[in-house]
mmCIF file of C-alpha atoms in Angstrom:
data_model
loop_
_atom_site.group_PDB
_atom_site.id
_atom_site.type_symbol
_atom_site.label_atom_id
_atom_site.label_comp_id
_atom_site.label_asym_id
_atom_site.label_seq_id
_atom_site.Cartn_x
_atom_site.Cartn_y
_atom_site.Cartn_z
ATOM 1 C CA MET A 1 14.360 17.385 5.558
ATOM 2 C CA VAL A 2 12.661 18.805 2.279
ATOM 3 C CA VAL A 3 15.415 17.779 -0.021
ATOM 4 C CA GLN A 4 14.960 14.034 1.022
ATOM 5 C CA LEU A 5 11.463 14.105 1.115
ATOM 6 C CA LEU A 6 11.363 15.038 -2.719
ATOM 7 C CA ILE A 7 13.916 12.779 -3.486
ATOM 8 C CA MET A 8 11.846 10.042 -1.864
ATOM 9 C CA SER A 9 8.725 11.301 -3.315
ATOM 10 C CA ALA A 10 10.245 10.989 -6.870
ATOM 11 C CA VAL A 11 11.688 7.977 -6.218
ATOM 12 C CA LEU A 12 8.722 6.126 -4.756
ATOM 13 C CA GLY A 13 6.308 7.777 -7.756
ATOM 14 C CA ALA A 14 9.162 7.092 -10.615
ATOM 15 C CA GLY A 15 9.511 3.658 -9.268
ATOM 16 C CA THR A 16 6.072 2.663 -9.222
ATOM 17 C CA PHE A 17 5.185 3.767 -12.449
ATOM 18 C CA ALA A 18 7.885 1.777 -13.787
ATOM 19 C CA VAL A 19 7.164 -1.296 -12.180
ATOM 20 C CA GLY A 20 3.407 -0.677 -13.263
ATOM 21 C CA MET A 21 4.133 -0.712 -16.622
ATOM 22 C CA LEU A 22 5.854 -3.510 -16.856
ATOM 23 C CA PRO A 23 2.476 -5.869 -17.593
ATOM 24 C CA LEU A 24 2.383 -3.899 -20.758
ATOM 25 C CA SER A 25 5.137 -5.914 -21.958
ATOM 26 C CA TYR A 26 6.385 -8.843 -19.692
ATOM 27 C CA ALA A 27 4.275 -11.760 -17.783
ATOM 28 C CA PHE A 28 5.564 -12.455 -14.386
ATOM 29 C CA SER A 29 5.900 -15.659 -12.210
ATOM 30 C CA LYS A 30 3.236 -15.849 -9.532
ATOM 31 C CA ASN A 31 5.581 -17.508 -7.191
ATOM 32 C CA HIS A 32 8.046 -14.702 -7.417
ATOM 33 C CA LEU A 33 5.593 -12.092 -6.686
ATOM 34 C CA GLU A 34 4.019 -14.316 -3.903
ATOM 35 C CA ARG A 35 7.588 -13.943 -2.223
ATOM 36 C CA LEU A 36 7.603 -10.206 -2.506
ATOM 37 C CA PHE A 37 4.053 -10.231 -1.353
ATOM 38 C CA ALA A 38 5.441 -11.789 1.701
ATOM 39 C CA LEU A 39 8.461 -9.878 2.164
ATOM 40 C CA GLY A 40 6.326 -6.301 1.797
ATOM 41 C CA THR A 41 4.004 -7.945 4.262
ATOM 42 C CA GLY A 42 6.699 -8.227 6.860
ATOM 43 C CA LEU A 43 8.087 -4.590 5.906
ATOM 44 C CA LEU A 44 4.783 -3.420 6.570
ATOM 45 C CA LEU A 45 4.421 -5.003 9.958
ATOM 46 C CA GLY A 46 8.251 -3.989 11.173
ATOM 47 C CA ALA A 47 8.026 -0.646 10.307
ATOM 48 C CA ALA A 48 4.824 -0.505 12.024
ATOM 49 C CA LEU A 49 5.797 -2.397 15.227
ATOM 50 C CA GLY A 50 9.431 -1.532 15.115
ATOM 51 C CA VAL A 51 9.550 1.968 13.920
ATOM 52 C CA ILE A 52 6.465 4.124 13.469
ATOM 53 C CA ILE A 53 4.424 3.159 16.861
ATOM 54 C CA PRO A 54 7.487 3.582 19.016
ATOM 55 C CA GLU A 55 8.451 6.529 17.198
ATOM 56 C CA GLY A 56 4.981 7.987 17.935
ATOM 57 C CA ILE A 57 4.733 6.993 21.346
ATOM 58 C CA GLU A 58 7.917 8.618 22.128
ATOM 59 C CA THR A 59 7.320 11.984 20.562
ATOM 60 C CA VAL A 60 3.761 11.898 22.043
ATOM 61 C CA VAL A 61 5.416 11.192 25.786
ATOM 62 C CA GLU A 62 7.814 13.777 25.305
ATOM 63 C CA ALA A 63 5.479 16.613 24.485
ATOM 64 C CA SER A 64 3.899 15.714 27.655
ATOM 65 C CA GLU A 65 6.550 16.770 29.663
ATOM 66 C CA ASN A 66 5.400 16.491 33.263
ATOM 67 C CA GLU A 67 2.198 14.777 32.314
ATOM 68 C CA GLU A 68 1.313 10.913 33.060
ATOM 69 C CA VAL A 69 2.114 8.741 29.828
ATOM 70 C CA PRO A 70 -0.999 9.212 27.472
ATOM 71 C CA THR A 71 -2.266 5.868 27.045
ATOM 72 C CA ASN A 72 -5.594 6.745 25.784
ATOM 73 C CA ARG A 73 -4.382 9.455 22.960
ATOM 74 C CA ILE A 74 -2.219 6.576 22.136
ATOM 75 C CA SER A 75 -4.717 3.768 21.582
ATOM 76 C CA LEU A 76 -7.266 6.479 20.130
ATOM 77 C CA ALA A 77 -4.369 7.184 17.261
ATOM 78 C CA LEU A 78 -3.862 3.690 16.555
ATOM 79 C CA ILE A 79 -7.498 2.765 16.483
ATOM 80 C CA ILE A 80 -8.374 5.833 14.050
ATOM 81 C CA GLY A 81 -5.864 4.575 11.795
ATOM 82 C CA PHE A 82 -7.111 1.270 11.316
ATOM 83 C CA ILE A 83 -10.861 2.263 11.381
ATOM 84 C CA LEU A 84 -9.659 4.917 8.265
ATOM 85 C CA MET A 85 -8.569 2.147 6.176
ATOM 86 C CA LEU A 86 -11.379 -0.061 6.869
ATOM 87 C CA ILE A 87 -13.554 3.040 6.063
ATOM 88 C CA ILE A 88 -11.299 3.571 2.714
ATOM 89 C CA GLU A 89 -11.911 -0.620 2.046
ATOM 90 C CA GLN A 90 -15.431 -0.729 2.816
ATOM 91 C CA LEU A 91 -17.451 2.216 2.017
ATOM 92 C CA ILE A 92 -14.987 4.430 -0.454
ATOM 93 C CA SER A 93 -14.197 1.084 -2.455
ATOM 94 C CA PRO A 94 -17.468 -1.132 -3.704
ATOM 95 C CA ASN A 95 -17.213 -4.505 -3.091
ATOM 96 C CA ALA A 96 -13.819 -4.036 -1.423
ATOM 97 C CA HIS A 97 -14.752 -6.948 1.477
ATOM 98 C CA SER A 98 -14.278 -9.873 -1.088
ATOM 99 C CA HIS A 99 -11.051 -10.704 -1.241
ATOM 100 C CA SER A 100 -11.392 -14.317 -3.004
ATOM 101 C CA LEU A 101 -9.616 -15.066 -6.078
ATOM 102 C CA ASP A 102 -11.535 -18.298 -6.921
ATOM 103 C CA TYR A 103 -13.691 -16.760 -9.734
ATOM 104 C CA LEU A 104 -11.078 -14.973 -11.541
ATOM 105 C CA PRO A 105 -11.057 -15.648 -15.713
ATOM 106 C CA THR A 106 -8.107 -17.965 -16.840
ATOM 107 C CA SER A 107 -7.315 -15.163 -19.448
ATOM 108 C CA LEU A 108 -6.765 -11.656 -20.525
ATOM 109 C CA PRO A 109 -8.009 -9.874 -23.462
ATOM 110 C CA LYS A 110 -5.983 -10.635 -26.506
ATOM 111 C CA GLY A 111 -3.255 -7.865 -26.878
ATOM 112 C CA SER A 112 -2.024 -8.506 -23.251
ATOM 113 C CA ALA A 113 0.956 -9.134 -22.261
ATOM 114 C CA VAL A 114 -0.051 -11.260 -19.379
ATOM 115 C CA THR A 115 -2.355 -14.191 -20.865
ATOM 116 C CA ASP A 116 -3.003 -16.519 -17.965
ATOM 117 C CA ILE A 117 -4.107 -14.635 -15.312
ATOM 118 C CA SER A 118 -2.914 -17.165 -12.549
ATOM 119 C CA GLU A 119 0.572 -16.403 -12.828
ATOM 120 C CA VAL A 120 -0.741 -13.170 -11.798
ATOM 121 C CA GLU A 121 -0.915 -12.763 -7.563
ATOM 122 C CA PHE A 122 -3.305 -9.960 -6.990
ATOM 123 C CA ASP A 123 -2.936 -7.552 -3.895
ATOM 124 C CA ALA A 124 -5.433 -8.254 -1.304
ATOM 125 C CA GLU A 125 -5.190 -4.543 -0.921
ATOM 126 C CA LEU A 126 -8.915 -2.864 -1.584
ATOM 127 C CA GLY A 127 -9.973 -6.258 -2.651
ATOM 128 C CA ASP A 128 -11.150 -4.631 -5.859
ATOM 129 C CA LEU A 129 -8.067 -5.762 -7.472
ATOM 130 C CA SER A 130 -9.433 -8.998 -7.586
ATOM 131 C CA GLN A 131 -13.298 -8.386 -7.194
ATOM 132 C CA GLY A 132 -12.705 -5.684 -10.365
ATOM 133 C CA ILE A 133 -12.103 -8.205 -12.919
ATOM 134 C CA SER A 134 -14.095 -11.223 -11.477
ATOM 135 C CA SER A 135 -17.155 -11.089 -13.488
ATOM 136 C CA LEU A 136 -15.417 -10.283 -16.790
ATOM 137 C CA GLU A 137 -16.729 -13.056 -19.366
ATOM 138 C CA ARG A 138 -14.667 -15.778 -20.248
ATOM 139 C CA ASP A 139 -16.330 -16.347 -24.209
ATOM 140 C CA PRO A 140 -16.196 -13.602 -26.503
ATOM 141 C CA THR A 141 -18.900 -10.895 -25.531
ATOM 142 C CA PRO A 142 -21.987 -10.654 -28.127
ATOM 143 C CA PRO A 143 -21.655 -7.344 -30.194
ATOM 144 C CA SER A 144 -25.131 -6.101 -28.461
ATOM 145 C CA THR A 145 -23.822 -5.936 -25.193
ATOM 146 C CA GLN A 146 -20.116 -4.454 -25.728
ATOM 147 C CA ALA A 147 -21.182 -0.902 -25.322
ATOM 148 C CA SER A 148 -22.464 -1.606 -21.883
ATOM 149 C CA ASP A 149 -19.854 -3.876 -20.897
ATOM 150 C CA ALA A 150 -17.303 -1.713 -21.722
ATOM 151 C CA SER A 151 -18.835 1.452 -19.774
ATOM 152 C CA ALA A 152 -19.053 -1.350 -16.796
ATOM 153 C CA ASN A 153 -15.615 -2.127 -16.988
ATOM 154 C CA ARG A 154 -14.812 1.593 -17.052
ATOM 155 C CA GLU A 155 -16.610 2.410 -14.267
ATOM 156 C CA ARG A 156 -15.080 -0.724 -12.721
ATOM 157 C CA ALA A 157 -11.770 0.705 -13.104
ATOM 158 C CA PHE A 158 -12.378 3.599 -12.330
ATOM 159 C CA THR A 159 -13.724 2.632 -8.906
ATOM 160 C CA LEU A 160 -10.311 0.717 -8.486
ATOM 161 C CA LEU A 161 -8.126 3.675 -9.012
ATOM 162 C CA ILE A 162 -10.387 5.989 -6.348
ATOM 163 C CA GLY A 163 -9.893 3.052 -3.451
ATOM 164 C CA LEU A 164 -6.393 3.126 -3.940
ATOM 165 C CA VAL A 165 -5.744 6.911 -4.819
ATOM 166 C CA PHE A 166 -7.354 7.025 -1.130
ATOM 167 C CA HIS A 167 -5.091 4.414 0.359
ATOM 168 C CA GLY A 168 -2.165 6.193 -1.473
ATOM 169 C CA CYS A 169 -2.953 9.159 0.475
ATOM 170 C CA ALA A 170 -2.944 7.620 3.638
ATOM 171 C CA ASP A 171 0.705 5.973 2.638
ATOM 172 C CA GLY A 172 1.707 9.256 1.967
ATOM 173 C CA LEU A 173 0.822 10.725 5.269
ATOM 174 C CA ALA A 174 3.078 8.269 7.169
ATOM 175 C CA LEU A 175 5.703 9.405 4.635
ATOM 176 C CA GLY A 176 5.722 13.015 5.141
ATOM 177 C CA VAL A 177 5.068 12.554 9.114
ATOM 178 C CA ALA A 178 8.322 10.225 9.259
ATOM 179 C CA ASN A 179 10.645 13.141 7.922
ATOM 180 C CA LEU A 180 8.796 15.216 10.416
ATOM 181 C CA SER A 181 9.881 13.407 13.612
ATOM 182 C CA LYS A 182 10.916 15.421 16.207
ATOM 183 C CA ALA A 183 13.955 12.732 17.104
ATOM 184 C CA ALA A 184 17.413 13.222 16.572
ATOM 185 C CA PRO A 185 18.527 13.958 13.237
ATOM 186 C CA GLY A 186 19.892 10.540 12.477
ATOM 187 C CA ALA A 187 17.107 8.860 13.842
ATOM 188 C CA THR A 188 14.519 10.775 11.327
ATOM 189 C CA SER A 189 16.794 9.747 8.810
ATOM 190 C CA ALA A 190 16.604 6.131 9.760
ATOM 191 C CA ILE A 191 12.415 6.487 10.330
ATOM 192 C CA SER A 192 11.713 8.349 6.977
ATOM 193 C CA PHE A 193 14.244 5.460 5.117
ATOM 194 C CA VAL A 194 12.481 2.674 6.688
ATOM 195 C CA VAL A 195 9.008 3.666 5.837
ATOM 196 C CA PHE A 196 10.203 4.615 2.784
ATOM 197 C CA LEU A 197 11.452 1.141 2.140
ATOM 198 C CA ALA A 198 8.517 -0.514 3.234
ATOM 199 C CA LEU A 199 6.098 1.982 0.829
ATOM 200 C CA ILE A 200 8.288 1.015 -2.182
ATOM 201 C CA LEU A 201 8.255 -2.803 -1.857
ATOM 202 C CA HIS A 202 4.526 -2.760 -0.578
ATOM 203 C CA LYS A 203 3.535 -0.464 -3.771
ATOM 204 C CA ALA A 204 5.369 -2.399 -6.798
ATOM 205 C CA PRO A 205 3.574 -5.359 -6.492
ATOM 206 C CA THR A 206 0.321 -3.626 -6.384
ATOM 207 C CA ALA A 207 1.322 -1.382 -9.222
ATOM 208 C CA LEU A 208 1.763 -5.295 -11.073
ATOM 209 C CA ALA A 209 -1.669 -6.306 -9.992
ATOM 210 C CA PHE A 210 -3.179 -2.606 -10.663
ATOM 211 C CA THR A 211 -2.200 -2.540 -14.144
ATOM 212 C CA THR A 212 -3.220 -6.019 -14.992
ATOM 213 C CA SER A 213 -6.558 -5.496 -13.711
ATOM 214 C CA LEU A 214 -6.898 -2.370 -15.717
ATOM 215 C CA LEU A 215 -5.782 -4.703 -18.870
ATOM 216 C CA SER A 216 -8.472 -7.323 -17.895
ATOM 217 C CA THR A 217 -11.242 -4.679 -18.262
ATOM 218 C CA ASN A 218 -10.070 -3.847 -21.649
ATOM 219 C CA LEU A 219 -9.724 -0.357 -20.742
ATOM 220 C CA PRO A 220 -7.284 1.207 -23.694
ATOM 221 C CA ARG A 221 -4.022 1.473 -23.040
ATOM 222 C CA PRO A 222 -3.377 5.113 -22.638
ATOM 223 C CA ASP A 223 -5.859 5.152 -20.219
ATOM 224 C CA CYS A 224 -4.394 2.283 -18.036
ATOM 225 C CA LYS A 225 -0.978 4.593 -17.698
ATOM 226 C CA LYS A 226 -3.222 7.305 -17.271
ATOM 227 C CA TYR A 227 -4.838 5.911 -14.637
ATOM 228 C CA LEU A 228 -1.573 4.269 -13.373
ATOM 229 C CA ALA A 229 -0.017 7.775 -13.075
ATOM 230 C CA ILE A 230 -2.295 8.898 -11.194
ATOM 231 C CA PHE A 231 -2.018 6.072 -8.280
ATOM 232 C CA CYS A 232 1.363 6.288 -8.517
ATOM 233 C CA LEU A 233 1.518 9.943 -7.754
ATOM 234 C CA SER A 234 -0.898 9.965 -4.750
ATOM 235 C CA THR A 235 1.340 8.396 -1.993
ATOM 236 C CA PRO A 236 4.000 11.218 -3.281
ATOM 237 C CA LEU A 237 1.711 14.181 -3.319
ATOM 238 C CA SER A 238 0.234 13.112 -0.145
ATOM 239 C CA ALA A 239 3.401 12.697 1.766
ATOM 240 C CA ILE A 240 4.642 16.581 0.470
ATOM 241 C CA VAL A 241 1.102 18.287 1.600
ATOM 242 C CA SER A 242 1.120 16.300 4.865
ATOM 243 C CA TYR A 243 4.775 17.744 5.804
ATOM 244 C CA MET A 244 4.184 21.124 4.579
ATOM 245 C CA ALA A 245 0.756 20.914 6.693
ATOM 246 C CA PHE A 246 2.687 19.688 9.843
ATOM 247 C CA SER A 247 5.430 22.073 9.373
ATOM 248 C CA PHE A 248 3.398 25.030 9.619
ATOM 249 C CA PHE A 249 2.929 24.285 13.749
ATOM 250 C CA GLY A 250 6.865 24.752 14.175
ATOM 251 C CA ASP A 251 8.849 23.186 17.126
ATOM 252 C CA SER A 252 5.887 23.689 19.927
ATOM 253 C CA ASN A 253 5.191 20.843 22.231
ATOM 254 C CA GLY A 254 1.781 21.057 20.663
ATOM 255 C CA SER A 255 3.507 20.568 17.065
ATOM 256 C CA ASN A 256 5.142 17.317 18.771
ATOM 257 C CA ASN A 257 1.731 15.930 20.172
ATOM 258 C CA LEU A 258 0.522 16.413 16.677
ATOM 259 C CA ILE A 259 3.405 14.791 14.838
ATOM 260 C CA GLY A 260 3.283 11.690 17.208
ATOM 261 C CA THR A 261 -0.391 11.430 17.089
ATOM 262 C CA ALA A 262 -0.049 11.288 13.093
ATOM 263 C CA LEU A 263 2.478 8.726 13.455
ATOM 264 C CA LEU A 264 0.474 6.342 15.758
ATOM 265 C CA ILE A 265 -2.572 6.851 13.163
ATOM 266 C CA SER A 266 0.018 5.707 9.900
ATOM 267 C CA GLY A 267 1.144 2.868 12.385
ATOM 268 C CA GLY A 268 -2.708 1.603 12.451
ATOM 269 C CA THR A 269 -3.119 1.869 8.823
ATOM 270 C CA PHE A 270 0.335 -0.154 8.241
ATOM 271 C CA LEU A 271 -1.323 -2.573 10.114
ATOM 272 C CA TYR A 272 -4.587 -2.984 8.754
ATOM 273 C CA VAL A 273 -3.087 -3.121 5.805
ATOM 274 C CA ALA A 274 -0.741 -5.968 6.760
ATOM 275 C CA THR A 275 -3.170 -8.158 8.844
ATOM 276 C CA VAL A 276 -6.332 -7.561 7.199
ATOM 277 C CA LEU A 277 -5.889 -6.295 3.394
ATOM 278 C CA GLN A 278 -2.925 -8.903 2.887
ATOM 279 C CA PRO A 279 -3.428 -11.653 5.837
ATOM 280 C CA VAL A 280 -0.259 -12.949 7.222
ATOM 281 C CA SER A 281 -1.888 -16.293 8.279
ATOM 282 C CA ASN A 282 -4.973 -16.413 5.547
ATOM 283 C CA HIS A 283 -3.248 -18.090 3.081
ATOM 284 C CA SER A 284 -4.117 -21.431 0.767
ATOM 285 C CA PRO A 285 -1.336 -22.816 -0.416
ATOM 286 C CA SER A 286 -1.596 -24.071 -3.976
ATOM 287 C CA SER A 287 0.198 -24.607 -7.149
ATOM 288 C CA GLY A 288 3.447 -22.620 -7.910
ATOM 289 C CA ASP A 289 2.861 -21.213 -4.319
ATOM 290 C CA PRO A 290 5.800 -20.783 -1.821
ATOM 291 C CA HIS A 291 6.348 -23.289 0.701
ATOM 292 C CA PRO A 292 4.307 -22.286 3.883
ATOM 293 C CA ALA A 293 8.149 -22.252 5.482
ATOM 294 C CA ALA A 294 8.807 -20.309 2.813
ATOM 295 C CA ARG A 295 6.506 -17.671 3.413
ATOM 296 C CA VAL A 296 7.205 -17.607 6.832
ATOM 297 C CA PHE A 297 10.592 -16.926 6.370
ATOM 298 C CA PHE A 298 10.203 -14.067 3.978
ATOM 299 C CA ILE A 299 7.622 -12.352 6.103
ATOM 300 C CA ALA A 300 9.625 -12.858 9.598
ATOM 301 C CA THR A 301 12.527 -11.524 7.426
ATOM 302 C CA GLY A 302 10.762 -8.299 6.110
ATOM 303 C CA MET A 303 9.625 -7.877 10.001
ATOM 304 C CA PHE A 304 13.438 -7.579 11.146
ATOM 305 C CA VAL A 305 14.466 -5.203 8.346
ATOM 306 C CA PRO A 306 13.050 -2.116 9.660
ATOM 307 C CA PHE A 307 14.229 -2.822 13.321
ATOM 308 C CA VAL A 308 17.704 -3.722 11.859
ATOM 309 C CA LEU A 309 18.062 -0.620 9.931
ATOM 310 C CA SER A 310 16.540 1.889 12.468
ATOM 311 C CA ALA A 311 19.119 0.652 15.206
ATOM 312 C CA VAL A 312 21.623 1.091 12.535
ATOM 313 C CA ILE A 313 21.257 3.909 11.174
ATOM 314 C CA GLY A 314 19.464 5.633 13.964
ATOM 315 C CA HIS A 315 22.055 4.237 16.378
ATOM 316 C CA GLY A 316 19.828 2.573 19.051
ATOM 317 C CA HIS A 317 17.428 5.150 19.394
#
């Protein structure tokens, strides 16, 4: 499982970085990104409700042996995961409570690949992706204020980076623990692959929005690449560290209890991202957005994919 986790981590990090580099050269249709976001939201919900949470419950129950089903422990773990993401969004990343895109500037600085901000759909994940550029001026900045604005923009970009890194670490916990599931080998491969798929389709559009946000703050391109690399490394490194940390507990029931609890906490974080940061129902159709029926289709399709994959690869464990 170690080799599998290393491969997944490498592909996740490299793939996210490659996608994040695209805004430096290409423009993207908001319509296409809306569909990708909807599919990613469905995958997160499906992974949480259809794979991670059931697997966590099964692991905790099996570890309890002759005891009654530990419903309190199960519910507490889910609540902790949900609150963890709430703390990251509301406290660690300032202004993250504002998810509105109404005050985004209509254009990015000259030289950016994306010239019309309306073509880019910003992930609601850690609303700073939109809030971080909401105060930029539409008109050229007077020379007397350029230095202070540059400092403020750099601070805003760094705050955004910190928020996304913490979120990436929470995602890494899910991937690392999924590779430690004590289920049958086939089922273990199923849950880890499903979590990996959900994460990579969730982080691809986030990386696009992150890079575009950095460009809009006039951050030098070399720094944009550094910030993007740090963001892309957060989830793979967290996954590896989580895997190593839980591996030290061995194969005891106590270890199974911890792993099951960690899976449930991860499920809680996924639920928060999919229902609060990327709201399923809070969608205001605008020009170029997918039709509501299309959005429902992509979300529903994404939700069924983890279930089907888990049933096929894990043989219905």
